[in-house]
Short mmCIF file of C-alpha atoms in Angstrom, two decimals:
data_model
loop_
_atom_site.label_atom_id
_atom_site.label_comp_id
_atom_site.label_asym_id
_atom_site.label_seq_id
_atom_site.Cartn_x
_atom_site.Cartn_y
_atom_site.Cartn_z
CA ALA V 1 0.00 0.00 0.00
CA GLY V 2 2.86 2.36 0.83
CA ARG V 3 4.52 1.83 -2.53
CA ARG V 4 1.25 2.64 -4.31
CA LEU V 5 0.99 5.91 -2.40
CA VAL V 6 4.57 6.80 -3.33
CA ALA V 7 4.08 5.74 -6.97
CA GLY V 8 0.89 7.79 -7.18
CA GLY V 9 2.64 10.87 -5.81
CA LEU V 10 0.39 10.99 -2.73
CA LEU V 11 3.28 10.38 -0.33
CA THR V 12 7.01 10.95 -0.54
CA ALA V 13 9.40 8.06 -0.03
CA GLY V 14 10.90 9.88 2.96
CA ALA V 15 7.51 10.29 4.65
CA LEU V 16 6.77 6.60 4.14
CA GLU V 17 10.15 5.69 5.63
CA MET V 18 9.42 7.90 8.66
CA CYS V 19 6.08 6.13 9.18
CA ARG V 20 7.75 2.73 8.97
CA LEU V 21 10.57 3.67 11.33
CA THR V 22 8.16 5.19 13.86
CA ALA V 23 6.10 1.99 13.88
CA LEU V 24 9.24 -0.16 14.07
CA TYR V 25 10.80 1.83 16.91
CA ASP V 26 7.49 1.87 18.82
CA ALA V 27 7.25 -1.91 18.52
CA ALA V 28 10.91 -2.32 19.53
CA TYR V 29 10.42 -0.08 22.57
CA PHE V 30 7.55 -2.18 23.86
CA ALA V 31 9.25 -5.49 23.01
CA LEU V 32 12.67 -4.60 24.45
CA ALA V 33 11.72 -2.21 27.28
CA PRO V 34 11.63 -4.68 30.22
CA SER V 35 15.36 -5.35 30.00
CA SER V 36 18.45 -3.28 29.30
CA THR V 37 20.51 -6.30 28.26
CA PRO V 38 21.71 -6.59 24.67
CA GLY V 39 19.19 -8.13 22.30
CA ARG V 40 19.88 -11.28 20.37
CA PHE V 41 17.69 -12.05 17.43
CA ARG V 42 17.84 -15.34 15.59
CA TYR V 43 16.21 -16.31 12.35
CA GLY V 44 13.80 -19.18 12.86
CA SER V 45 12.12 -20.18 16.11
CA GLU V 46 13.45 -21.96 19.17
CA ASP V 47 10.20 -22.21 21.08
CA GLY V 48 7.84 -23.44 18.41
CA PRO V 49 7.89 -26.25 15.90
CA GLU V 50 10.76 -26.37 13.48
CA GLU V 51 10.28 -23.77 10.79
CA PRO V 52 12.40 -23.15 7.73
CA VAL V 53 15.13 -20.58 8.19
CA VAL V 54 14.25 -17.32 6.47
CA GLU V 55 17.23 -15.53 5.03
CA PRO V 56 17.14 -11.72 5.19
CA ARG V 57 16.35 -10.00 1.89
CA GLU V 58 18.56 -7.44 0.26
CA PRO V 59 17.27 -3.88 0.56
CA ASP V 60 14.79 -2.91 -2.12
CA ASP V 61 15.95 0.08 -4.18
CA THR V 62 12.48 1.03 -5.38
CA PRO V 63 11.07 4.23 -3.88
CA GLY V 64 9.17 3.45 -0.72
CA GLY V 65 10.80 0.03 -0.36
CA PRO V 66 11.68 -1.19 3.13
CA ARG V 67 15.21 -0.74 4.42
CA PRO V 68 16.81 -3.05 6.99
CA VAL V 69 17.49 -1.59 10.43
CA PRO V 70 20.44 -2.95 12.46
CA VAL V 71 19.66 -4.40 15.89
CA ALA V 72 22.09 -1.92 17.48
CA ASP V 73 19.96 0.94 16.13
CA LEU V 74 16.82 -0.62 17.63
CA GLU V 75 18.52 -1.01 21.00
CA ARG V 76 19.91 2.53 20.94
CA GLU V 77 16.48 3.98 20.11
CA THR V 78 14.81 1.84 22.79
CA LEU V 79 17.26 3.07 25.44
CA ARG V 80 16.90 6.67 24.23
CA ARG V 81 13.13 6.46 24.55
CA ARG V 82 13.33 4.85 27.98
CA ASP V 83 15.69 7.60 29.18
CA LEU V 84 13.40 10.30 27.78
CA LEU V 85 10.39 8.90 29.63
CA HIS V 86 12.44 8.56 32.83
CA ARG V 87 13.53 12.22 32.62
CA ILE V 88 9.91 13.34 32.24
CA TRP V 89 8.56 11.17 35.09
CA PRO V 90 10.63 8.35 36.66
CA ASP V 91 7.72 6.06 37.61
CA ALA V 92 6.47 3.77 34.82
CA LEU V 93 3.18 2.95 36.57
CA PRO V 94 1.14 5.47 34.51
CA ASP V 95 2.19 3.60 31.35
CA GLU V 96 0.32 0.45 32.36
CA VAL V 97 -2.66 1.22 34.59
CA PRO V 98 -5.90 3.16 34.09
CA LEU V 99 -5.51 6.90 34.55
CA THR V 100 -7.58 9.36 36.56
CA ARG V 101 -7.76 13.14 36.56
CA GLU V 102 -6.32 15.08 39.45
CA HIS V 103 -8.48 18.09 40.21
CA ARG V 104 -6.36 21.15 40.85
CA PRO V 105 -7.58 24.64 41.67
CA ALA V 106 -5.55 26.18 38.84
CA PRO V 107 -4.53 23.57 36.26
CA PRO V 108 -1.61 24.56 34.05
CA PRO V 109 -2.29 25.56 30.44
CA LEU V 110 -1.95 22.55 28.16
CA PRO V 111 -1.23 22.32 24.44
CA ALA V 112 -4.03 20.90 22.27
CA ARG V 113 -2.16 17.61 21.89
CA ARG V 114 -2.20 16.96 25.65
CA GLN V 115 -5.74 18.30 26.01
CA ALA V 116 -6.87 15.55 23.61
CA VAL V 117 -5.18 12.94 25.81
CA LEU V 118 -6.59 14.49 29.00
CA ALA V 119 -10.11 14.48 27.52
CA ARG V 120 -9.94 10.67 27.32
CA VAL V 121 -8.67 10.10 30.87
CA ASP V 122 -11.64 8.54 32.65
CA GLY V 123 -10.30 6.13 35.28
CA ILE V 124 -10.83 3.18 32.93
CA ARG V 125 -8.57 3.75 29.92
CA THR V 126 -4.84 3.07 29.95
CA ALA V 127 -2.28 5.06 27.97
CA SER V 128 -2.22 2.47 25.18
CA GLU V 129 -6.02 2.52 24.90
CA ILE V 130 -5.96 6.32 24.69
CA ALA V 131 -3.30 6.12 21.95
CA ARG V 132 -5.38 3.63 19.99
CA GLU V 133 -8.48 5.79 20.31
CA LEU V 134 -6.62 8.89 19.16
CA GLY V 135 -4.88 7.03 16.33
CA ARG V 136 -1.47 8.13 17.60
CA PRO V 137 1.76 6.22 18.15
CA ALA V 138 1.74 4.62 21.61
CA PHE V 139 5.13 6.00 22.61
CA HIS V 140 4.14 9.58 21.80
CA THR V 141 1.04 9.14 23.95
CA LEU V 142 3.22 7.80 26.79
CA VAL V 143 5.27 11.00 26.57
CA ASP V 144 2.08 13.08 26.83
CA VAL V 145 0.77 10.97 29.74
CA ARG V 146 4.02 11.28 31.67
CA ARG V 147 4.05 15.04 31.10
CA LEU V 148 0.46 15.23 32.38
CA VAL V 149 1.45 13.19 35.45
CA ALA V 150 4.50 15.42 36.05
CA ALA V 151 2.22 18.48 35.83
CA GLY V 152 -0.07 16.96 38.45
CA VAL V 153 -3.08 16.83 36.13
CA VAL V 154 -3.27 13.02 35.79
CA ALA V 155 -2.45 10.17 38.17
CA PRO V 156 -2.50 6.38 37.98
CA ARG V 157 -5.76 5.01 39.34
CA PRO V 158 -5.21 3.66 42.84
CA PRO V 159 -5.68 -0.10 43.08
CA VAL V 160 -9.08 -1.27 44.26
CA SER V 161 -8.77 -2.80 47.72
CA ARG V 162 -10.45 -6.16 48.11
CA THR V 163 -10.77 -6.18 51.89
CA GLU V 164 -14.50 -6.80 51.76
CA PRO V 165 -15.84 -9.97 50.19
CA VAL V 166 -17.45 -9.51 46.82
CA PRO V 167 -21.23 -9.96 47.11
CA GLY V 168 -22.84 -12.91 45.39
CA PRO V 169 -22.39 -16.65 45.39
CA PRO V 170 -18.96 -18.09 44.63
CA GLY V 171 -18.30 -18.50 40.94
CA ASP V 172 -20.22 -15.38 39.92
CA GLY V 173 -18.41 -12.69 38.01
CA PRO V 174 -15.51 -12.79 35.60
CA PRO V 175 -12.84 -15.43 36.09
CA VAL V 176 -9.83 -14.28 38.07
CA GLU V 177 -6.61 -14.29 36.07
CA PHE V 178 -3.48 -15.52 37.83
CA VAL V 179 -0.52 -13.21 37.24
CA ASP V 180 2.87 -14.58 38.18
CA PRO V 181 4.86 -11.68 39.67
CA HIS V 182 8.13 -13.39 38.85
CA VAL V 183 7.66 -13.50 35.06
CA THR V 184 9.46 -10.19 34.52
CA LEU V 185 12.30 -11.22 36.83
CA LEU V 186 12.68 -14.53 35.00
CA LYS V 187 12.73 -12.78 31.62
CA ARG V 188 15.44 -10.39 32.82
CA LEU V 189 17.46 -13.28 34.21
CA ARG V 190 17.14 -15.14 30.90
CA ASP V 191 18.24 -12.03 28.98
CA ALA V 192 21.23 -11.56 31.29
CA LEU V 193 22.30 -15.19 30.89
CA GLU V 194 21.98 -14.97 27.11
CA ALA V 195 24.16 -11.87 27.15
CA LEU V 196 27.00 -13.80 28.81
#
């Protein structure tokens, strides 16, 4: 589809490349963010059934054709993005949980871009859901959310305490999902061992 837009003169090859790189770097940020260890990518699959090895293609010289991106560039961009978010607001909790508005007597003036994000903060939506609804890259929305948190306009929704029993007979309601708290630790350990 991108090549057709470039061939039809509706999009420049540079703009298409920027769109591709933005999507690639966003995906790399979310895939590589839990660990700062070096990435190792292998062709084929270790975890699944045996699949044929796919050799990388040579870059396509046609306008709008995809260009390969070295793994080192992906890692550098992932670390740069992580550092940027940390400088804005060091706590990553707002990236993952539903967001609520903080009512202040005199809220700071906000640019239209952040006002659009703030308008969708309702105590239910997460940053990624807001990004999807706005049709924006997820990382750019994370930047806006962290800036809103740093300004004191938005906060992560506090966890719901379950001190009281939930009314109703046992078995009613949605099934409870078990979340292993050690999954992230195990993934980091695996990444560190692979790096050795």
